[in-house]
Coordinates of C-alpha atoms in Angstrom, one line a residue:
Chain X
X145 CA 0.0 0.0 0.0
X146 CA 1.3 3.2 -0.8
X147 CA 1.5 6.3 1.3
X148 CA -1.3 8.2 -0.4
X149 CA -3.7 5.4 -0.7
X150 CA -3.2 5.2 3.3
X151 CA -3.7 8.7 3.9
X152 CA -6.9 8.4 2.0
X153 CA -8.3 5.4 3.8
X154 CA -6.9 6.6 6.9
X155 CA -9.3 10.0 6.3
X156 CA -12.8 7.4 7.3
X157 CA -11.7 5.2 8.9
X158 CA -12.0 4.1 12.4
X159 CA -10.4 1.7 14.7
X160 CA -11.3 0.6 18.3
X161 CA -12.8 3.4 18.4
X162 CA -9.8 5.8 17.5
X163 CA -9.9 8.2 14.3
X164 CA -6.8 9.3 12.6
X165 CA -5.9 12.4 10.5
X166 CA -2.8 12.3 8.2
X167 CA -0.6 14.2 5.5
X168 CA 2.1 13.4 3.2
X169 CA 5.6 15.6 3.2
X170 CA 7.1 14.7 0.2
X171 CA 10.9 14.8 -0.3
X172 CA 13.4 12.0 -1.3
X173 CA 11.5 10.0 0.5
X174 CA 8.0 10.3 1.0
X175 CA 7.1 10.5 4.8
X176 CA 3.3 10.4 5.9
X177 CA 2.7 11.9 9.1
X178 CA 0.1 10.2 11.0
X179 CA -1.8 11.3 14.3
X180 CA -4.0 9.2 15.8
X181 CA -6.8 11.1 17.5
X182 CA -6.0 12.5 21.1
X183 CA -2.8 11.8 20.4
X184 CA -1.8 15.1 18.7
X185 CA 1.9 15.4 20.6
X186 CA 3.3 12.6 20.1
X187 CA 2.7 12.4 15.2
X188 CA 3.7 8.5 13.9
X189 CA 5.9 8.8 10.9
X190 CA 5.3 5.9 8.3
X191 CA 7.6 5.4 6.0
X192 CA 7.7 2.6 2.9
X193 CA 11.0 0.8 1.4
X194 CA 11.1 -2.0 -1.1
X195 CA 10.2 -4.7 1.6
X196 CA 9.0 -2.7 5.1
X197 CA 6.6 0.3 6.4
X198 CA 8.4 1.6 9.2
X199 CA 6.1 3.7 11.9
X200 CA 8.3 6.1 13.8
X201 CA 7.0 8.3 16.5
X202 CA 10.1 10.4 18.3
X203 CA 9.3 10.5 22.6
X204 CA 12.3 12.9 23.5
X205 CA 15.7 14.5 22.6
X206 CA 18.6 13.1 24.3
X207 CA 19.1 16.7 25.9
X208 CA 15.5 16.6 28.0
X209 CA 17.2 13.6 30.3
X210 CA 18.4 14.4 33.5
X211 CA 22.2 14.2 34.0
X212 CA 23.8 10.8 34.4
X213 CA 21.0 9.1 33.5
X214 CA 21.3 7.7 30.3
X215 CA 22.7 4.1 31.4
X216 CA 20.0 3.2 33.5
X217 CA 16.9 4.4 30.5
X218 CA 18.7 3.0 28.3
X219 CA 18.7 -0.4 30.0
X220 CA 15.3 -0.4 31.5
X221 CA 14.2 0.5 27.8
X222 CA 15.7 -2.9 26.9
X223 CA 14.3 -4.3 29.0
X224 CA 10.4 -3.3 28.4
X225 CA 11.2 -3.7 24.7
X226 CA 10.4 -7.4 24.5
X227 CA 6.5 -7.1 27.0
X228 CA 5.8 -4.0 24.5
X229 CA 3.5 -5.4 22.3
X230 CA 4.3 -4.7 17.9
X231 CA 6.5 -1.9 18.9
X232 CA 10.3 -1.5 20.2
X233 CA 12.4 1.4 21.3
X234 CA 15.2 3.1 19.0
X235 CA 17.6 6.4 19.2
X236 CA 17.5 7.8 15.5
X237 CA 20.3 10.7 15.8
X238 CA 19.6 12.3 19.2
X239 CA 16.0 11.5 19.6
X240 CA 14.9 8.4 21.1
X241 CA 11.8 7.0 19.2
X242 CA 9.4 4.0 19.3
X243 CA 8.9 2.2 16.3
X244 CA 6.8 -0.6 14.2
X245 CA 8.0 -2.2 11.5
X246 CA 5.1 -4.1 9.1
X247 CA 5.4 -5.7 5.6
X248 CA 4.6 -3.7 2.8
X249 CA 2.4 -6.7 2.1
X250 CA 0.4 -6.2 5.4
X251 CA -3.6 -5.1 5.0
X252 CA -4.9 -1.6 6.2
X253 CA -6.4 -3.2 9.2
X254 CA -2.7 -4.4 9.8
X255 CA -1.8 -0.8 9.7
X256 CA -4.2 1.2 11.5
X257 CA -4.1 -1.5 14.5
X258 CA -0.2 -1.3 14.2
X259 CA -0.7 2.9 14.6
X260 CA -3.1 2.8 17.3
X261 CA -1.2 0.3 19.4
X262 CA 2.2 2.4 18.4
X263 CA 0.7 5.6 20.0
X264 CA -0.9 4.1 22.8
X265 CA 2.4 2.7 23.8
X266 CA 4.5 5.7 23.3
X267 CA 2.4 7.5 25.9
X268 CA 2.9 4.5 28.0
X269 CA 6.2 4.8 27.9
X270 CA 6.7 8.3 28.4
X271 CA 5.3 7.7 31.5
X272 CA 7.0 4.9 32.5
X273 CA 10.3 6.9 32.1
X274 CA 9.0 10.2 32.9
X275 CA 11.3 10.3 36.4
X276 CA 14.4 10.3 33.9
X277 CA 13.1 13.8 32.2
X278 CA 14.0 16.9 33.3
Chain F
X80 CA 32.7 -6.6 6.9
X81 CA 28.9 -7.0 7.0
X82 CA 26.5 -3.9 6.2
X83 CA 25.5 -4.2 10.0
X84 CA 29.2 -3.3 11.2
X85 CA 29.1 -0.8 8.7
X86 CA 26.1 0.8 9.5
X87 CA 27.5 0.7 13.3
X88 CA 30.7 2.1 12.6
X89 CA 29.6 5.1 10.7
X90 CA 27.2 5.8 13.3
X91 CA 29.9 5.2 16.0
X92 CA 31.8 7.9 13.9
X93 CA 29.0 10.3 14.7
X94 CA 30.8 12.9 12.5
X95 CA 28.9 12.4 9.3
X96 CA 27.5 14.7 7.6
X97 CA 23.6 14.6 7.3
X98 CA 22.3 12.7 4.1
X99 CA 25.8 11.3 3.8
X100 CA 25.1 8.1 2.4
X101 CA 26.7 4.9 4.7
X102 CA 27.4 2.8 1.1
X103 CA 28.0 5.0 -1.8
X104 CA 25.6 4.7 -4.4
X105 CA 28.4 2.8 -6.3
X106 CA 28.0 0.4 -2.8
X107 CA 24.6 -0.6 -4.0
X108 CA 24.4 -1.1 -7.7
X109 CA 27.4 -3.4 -6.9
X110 CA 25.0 -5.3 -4.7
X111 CA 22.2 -5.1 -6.9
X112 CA 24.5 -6.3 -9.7
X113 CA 25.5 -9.1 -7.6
X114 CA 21.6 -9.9 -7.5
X115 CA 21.1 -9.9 -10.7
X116 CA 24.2 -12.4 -11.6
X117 CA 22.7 -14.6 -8.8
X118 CA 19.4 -14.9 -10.4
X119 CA 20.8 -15.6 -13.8
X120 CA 23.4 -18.1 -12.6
X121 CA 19.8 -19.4 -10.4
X122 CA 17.7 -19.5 -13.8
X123 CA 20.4 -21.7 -16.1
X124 CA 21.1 -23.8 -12.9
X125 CA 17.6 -24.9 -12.7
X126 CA 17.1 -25.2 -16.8
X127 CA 20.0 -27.2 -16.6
X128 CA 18.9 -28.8 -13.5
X129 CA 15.5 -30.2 -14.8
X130 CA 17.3 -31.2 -18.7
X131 CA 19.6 -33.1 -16.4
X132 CA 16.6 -34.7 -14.4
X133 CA 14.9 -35.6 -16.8
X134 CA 18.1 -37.5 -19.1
X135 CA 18.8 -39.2 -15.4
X136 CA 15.3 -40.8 -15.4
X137 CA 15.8 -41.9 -19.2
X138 CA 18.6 -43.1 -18.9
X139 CA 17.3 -45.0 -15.6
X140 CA 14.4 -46.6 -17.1
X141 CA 16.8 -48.1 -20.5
X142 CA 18.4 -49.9 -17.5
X143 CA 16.0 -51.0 -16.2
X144 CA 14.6 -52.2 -20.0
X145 CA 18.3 -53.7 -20.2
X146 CA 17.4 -55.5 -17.2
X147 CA 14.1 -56.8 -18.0
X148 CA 16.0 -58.5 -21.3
X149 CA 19.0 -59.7 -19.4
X150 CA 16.6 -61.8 -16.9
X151 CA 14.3 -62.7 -20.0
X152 CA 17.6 -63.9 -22.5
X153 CA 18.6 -65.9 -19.3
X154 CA 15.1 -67.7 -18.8
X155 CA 15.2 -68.3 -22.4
X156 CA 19.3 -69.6 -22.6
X157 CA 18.0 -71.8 -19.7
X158 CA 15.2 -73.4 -21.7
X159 CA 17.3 -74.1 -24.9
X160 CA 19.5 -76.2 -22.3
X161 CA 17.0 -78.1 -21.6
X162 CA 16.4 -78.6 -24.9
X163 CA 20.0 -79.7 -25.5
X164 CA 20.6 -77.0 -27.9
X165 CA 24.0 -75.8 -27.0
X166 CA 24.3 -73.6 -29.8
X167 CA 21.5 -72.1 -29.5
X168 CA 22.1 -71.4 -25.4
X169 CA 25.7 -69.7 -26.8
X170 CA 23.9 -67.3 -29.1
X171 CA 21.4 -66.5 -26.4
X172 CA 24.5 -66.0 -23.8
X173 CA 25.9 -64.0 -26.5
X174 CA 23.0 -61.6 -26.6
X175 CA 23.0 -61.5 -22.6
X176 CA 27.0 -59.9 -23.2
X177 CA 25.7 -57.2 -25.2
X178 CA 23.2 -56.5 -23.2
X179 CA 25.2 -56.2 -20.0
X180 CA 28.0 -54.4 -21.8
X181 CA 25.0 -51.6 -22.9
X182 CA 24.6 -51.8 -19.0
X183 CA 28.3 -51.1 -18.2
X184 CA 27.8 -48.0 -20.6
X185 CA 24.5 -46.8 -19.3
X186 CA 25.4 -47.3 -15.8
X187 CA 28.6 -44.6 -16.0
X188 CA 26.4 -42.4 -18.1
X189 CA 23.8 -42.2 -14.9
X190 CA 26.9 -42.1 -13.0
X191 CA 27.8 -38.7 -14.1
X192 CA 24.2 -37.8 -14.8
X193 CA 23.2 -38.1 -11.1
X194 CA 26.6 -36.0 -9.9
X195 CA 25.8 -33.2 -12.2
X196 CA 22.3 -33.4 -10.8
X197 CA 23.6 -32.8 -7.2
X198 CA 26.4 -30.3 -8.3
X199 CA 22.8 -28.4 -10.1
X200 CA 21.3 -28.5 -6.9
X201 CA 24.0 -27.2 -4.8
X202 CA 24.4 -24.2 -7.1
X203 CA 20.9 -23.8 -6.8
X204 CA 20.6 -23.7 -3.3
X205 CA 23.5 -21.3 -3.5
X206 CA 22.5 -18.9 -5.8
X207 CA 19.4 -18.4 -3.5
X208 CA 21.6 -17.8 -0.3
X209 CA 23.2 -15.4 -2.2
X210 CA 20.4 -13.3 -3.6
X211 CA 18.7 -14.2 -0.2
X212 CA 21.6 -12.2 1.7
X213 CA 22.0 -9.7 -0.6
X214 CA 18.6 -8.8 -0.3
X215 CA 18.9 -8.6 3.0
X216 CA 21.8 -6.4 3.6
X217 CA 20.6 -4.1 0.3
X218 CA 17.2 -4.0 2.6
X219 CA 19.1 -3.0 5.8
X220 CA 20.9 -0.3 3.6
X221 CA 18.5 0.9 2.0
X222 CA 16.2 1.1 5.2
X223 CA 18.9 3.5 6.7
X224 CA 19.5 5.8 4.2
X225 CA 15.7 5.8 4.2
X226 CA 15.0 6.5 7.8
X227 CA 17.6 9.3 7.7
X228 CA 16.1 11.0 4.7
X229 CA 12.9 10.7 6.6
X230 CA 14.1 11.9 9.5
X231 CA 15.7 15.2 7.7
X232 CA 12.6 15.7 5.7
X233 CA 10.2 15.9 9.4
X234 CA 13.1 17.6 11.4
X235 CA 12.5 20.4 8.8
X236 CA 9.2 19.9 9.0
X237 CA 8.9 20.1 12.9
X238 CA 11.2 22.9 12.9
X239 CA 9.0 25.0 10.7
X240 CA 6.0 23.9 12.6
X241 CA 7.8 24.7 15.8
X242 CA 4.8 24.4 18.5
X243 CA 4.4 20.4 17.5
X244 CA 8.2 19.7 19.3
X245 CA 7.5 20.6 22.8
X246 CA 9.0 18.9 25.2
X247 CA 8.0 15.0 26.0
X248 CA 6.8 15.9 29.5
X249 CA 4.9 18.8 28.2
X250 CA 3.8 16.9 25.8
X251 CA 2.5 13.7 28.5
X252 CA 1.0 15.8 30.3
X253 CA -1.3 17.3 27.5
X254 CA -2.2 14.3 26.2
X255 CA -3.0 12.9 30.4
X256 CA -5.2 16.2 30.6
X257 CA -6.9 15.0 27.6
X258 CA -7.4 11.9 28.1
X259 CA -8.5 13.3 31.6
X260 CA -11.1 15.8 30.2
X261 CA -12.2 13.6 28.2
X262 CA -13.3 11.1 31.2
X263 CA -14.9 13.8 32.9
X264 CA -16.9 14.9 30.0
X265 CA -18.2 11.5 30.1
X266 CA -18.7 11.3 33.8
X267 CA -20.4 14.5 33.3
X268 CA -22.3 13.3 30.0
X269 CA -23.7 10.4 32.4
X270 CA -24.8 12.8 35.6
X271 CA -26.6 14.7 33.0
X272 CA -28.5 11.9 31.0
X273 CA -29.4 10.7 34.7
X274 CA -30.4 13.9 35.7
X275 CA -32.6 14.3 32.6
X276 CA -34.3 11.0 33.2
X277 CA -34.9 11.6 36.5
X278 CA -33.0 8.8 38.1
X279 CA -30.6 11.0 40.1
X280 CA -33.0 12.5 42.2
X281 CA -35.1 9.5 42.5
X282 CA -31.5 8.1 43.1
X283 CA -30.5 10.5 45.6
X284 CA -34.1 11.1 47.3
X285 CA -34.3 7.2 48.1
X286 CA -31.0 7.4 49.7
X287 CA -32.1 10.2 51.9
X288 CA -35.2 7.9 52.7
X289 CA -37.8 10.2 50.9
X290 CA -40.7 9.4 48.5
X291 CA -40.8 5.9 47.4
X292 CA -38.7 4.3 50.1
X293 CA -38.3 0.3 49.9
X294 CA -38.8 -1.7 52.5
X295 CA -36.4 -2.7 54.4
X296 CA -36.6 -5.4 57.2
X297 CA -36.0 -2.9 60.0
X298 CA -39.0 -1.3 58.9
X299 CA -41.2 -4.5 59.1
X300 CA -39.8 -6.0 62.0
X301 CA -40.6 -2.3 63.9
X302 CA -44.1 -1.9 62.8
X303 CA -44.4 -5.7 63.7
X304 CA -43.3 -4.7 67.2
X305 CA -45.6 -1.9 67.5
X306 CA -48.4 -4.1 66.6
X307 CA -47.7 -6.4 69.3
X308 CA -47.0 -3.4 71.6

């Protein structure tokens, strides 16, 4: 499925309840940027290669951590990285980000359920690490 | 040096320049090249493979027709022995040497016909590894290169859109008040639907022991009493 044809179907469509809104910025690679309703802070970025849709959403730069701890986040991340369900925690540059990675073969249901659970953990997990923010 | 320890040592670098690509573009039509060679070599291995196959399972079944006429010559040589026609027997016998040296032939033909079937199949199998990785490491690479480009195109994004990149507690705790409001509203929604239909004053009246009070064993067992009194 292509990043257009998304955004379109994305437009009515509901799931568990959840609607989405959506729009494309184009450049070298085309980058959809997804928000799945109530959860306007915190955009999912879905990009498509040759084999994988990635869904990226960034929680935090590296400079909003308190000093010294960086060792212990990044190990208790680890560690909830495996109970997270579909998703898993990344640094891309200096943000850290939670991602899903789906088959470009994967249906639309695959998707939206994929987007929903991907925002609904992020805000989990910004809480579970909010005593390492400043 | 695999494309994952490459990828890891340019990040380790941390001094590249943005949009800097981790294999040169050269990088990857070398790999795609090498994909392409792979799935030619796989396409004459597996023509080759089946004509192979297929002369492996003629030749097979002449043997086994060589067979058949060996056993057949050596029924009859036995019966012209027991008609006592020697000469006969030897012309028979005679047959049964040509047949087996046909056999001799055959058999190192299927010899070499069954090792060119295995070495076919091991090139098959690895001219799919091949493609196989390199379509994985072209994938990791090209995944990379595409999450960066990604990435540059929403940093400029977010950074002329400035008010969507608060800070991640700022931002939990605006999407907690939310969710927050949200709940009330329902709470609220409810108190209001009850309120219209009357409930919550019926609700709240009946607690206080007004109007249409239900009743309660206390009640009963006290009017009893007074009854008796």
């Amino acid at each position: 499925m292509d990043l257009q044809e998304l955004s379109i179907k994305l437009a009515d469509h509901q799931t568990e309840g959840t609607g989405f809104e959506s729009f494309l910025i184009s450049g070298d690679n085309d980058v959809l940027q997804v928000i799945v309703e109530g959860f306007d802070e915190l955009p999912i970025f879905v990009t498509v290669t040759d084999e994988q849709m990635l869904c990226i959403s960034y929680l935090f730069n590296e400079n909003e951590l308190k000093d010294g701890v960086s060792d212990e986040l990044n190990s208790t991340l680890l560690k909830l990285n495996v109970p997270m369900p579909l998703s898993s925690f990344a640094i891309i540059e200096d943000k850290y980000s939670i991602f899903g990675s789906l088959s470009v073969n994967s249906s639309f249901d695959d998707i939206a359920h994929e987007l929903v659970t991907l925002a609904d953990n992020a805000i989990d997990a910004l809480e579970a690490i909010e005593e390492f923010l400043k | 040096m695999s494309i994952l320890s490459k990828i890891f040592t340019a990040l380790k670098g941390g001094a590249r320049e943005a949009g800097e690509a981790i294999v040169d573009a050269n990088g990857i039509r070398i790999f795609e090249q090498e994909i392409a060679d792979a799935q030619n070599a796989l396409t004459n291995a597996k023509k080759n493979l089946t004509e192979v196959m297929a002369k492996e399972m003629q030749t097979k079944r002449k043997v086994t027709a060589l067979n058949d006429s060996i056993s057949e010559h050596e029924t009859f040589a036995g019966q012209a022995l027991e008609k006592g026609d020697e000469a006969m027997a030897m012309e028979i016998a005679e047959k049964i040497a040509e047949f087996e040296n046909d056999k001799v032939e055959l058999d190192e033909v299927l010899a070499t016909y069954s090792t060119s079937v295995t070495a076919l199949k091991s090139q098959v199998k690895e001219a799919e590894k091949t493609i196989k990785e390199n379509q994985r490491q072209l994938s990791m690479v090209k995944t990379t290169e595409s999450v960066q480009k990604a990435t540059m195109a929403v940093n400029s994004t977010l950074a002329s859109n400035n008010s969507s990149m608060g800070s991640a507690k700022a931002s939990l705790e605006r999407i907690k008040q939310r969710q927050a409001d949200r709940n009330d509203q329902l709470a609220a929604a409810k108190t209001l639907d009850n309120e219209e239909n009357g409930t919550d004053l019926k609700d709240r009246m009946a607690a206080a022991g007004i109007g249409d009070t239900k009743s309660k064993g206390s009640d009963i067992l006290a009017r009893l009493k007074a009854k008796k009194g």
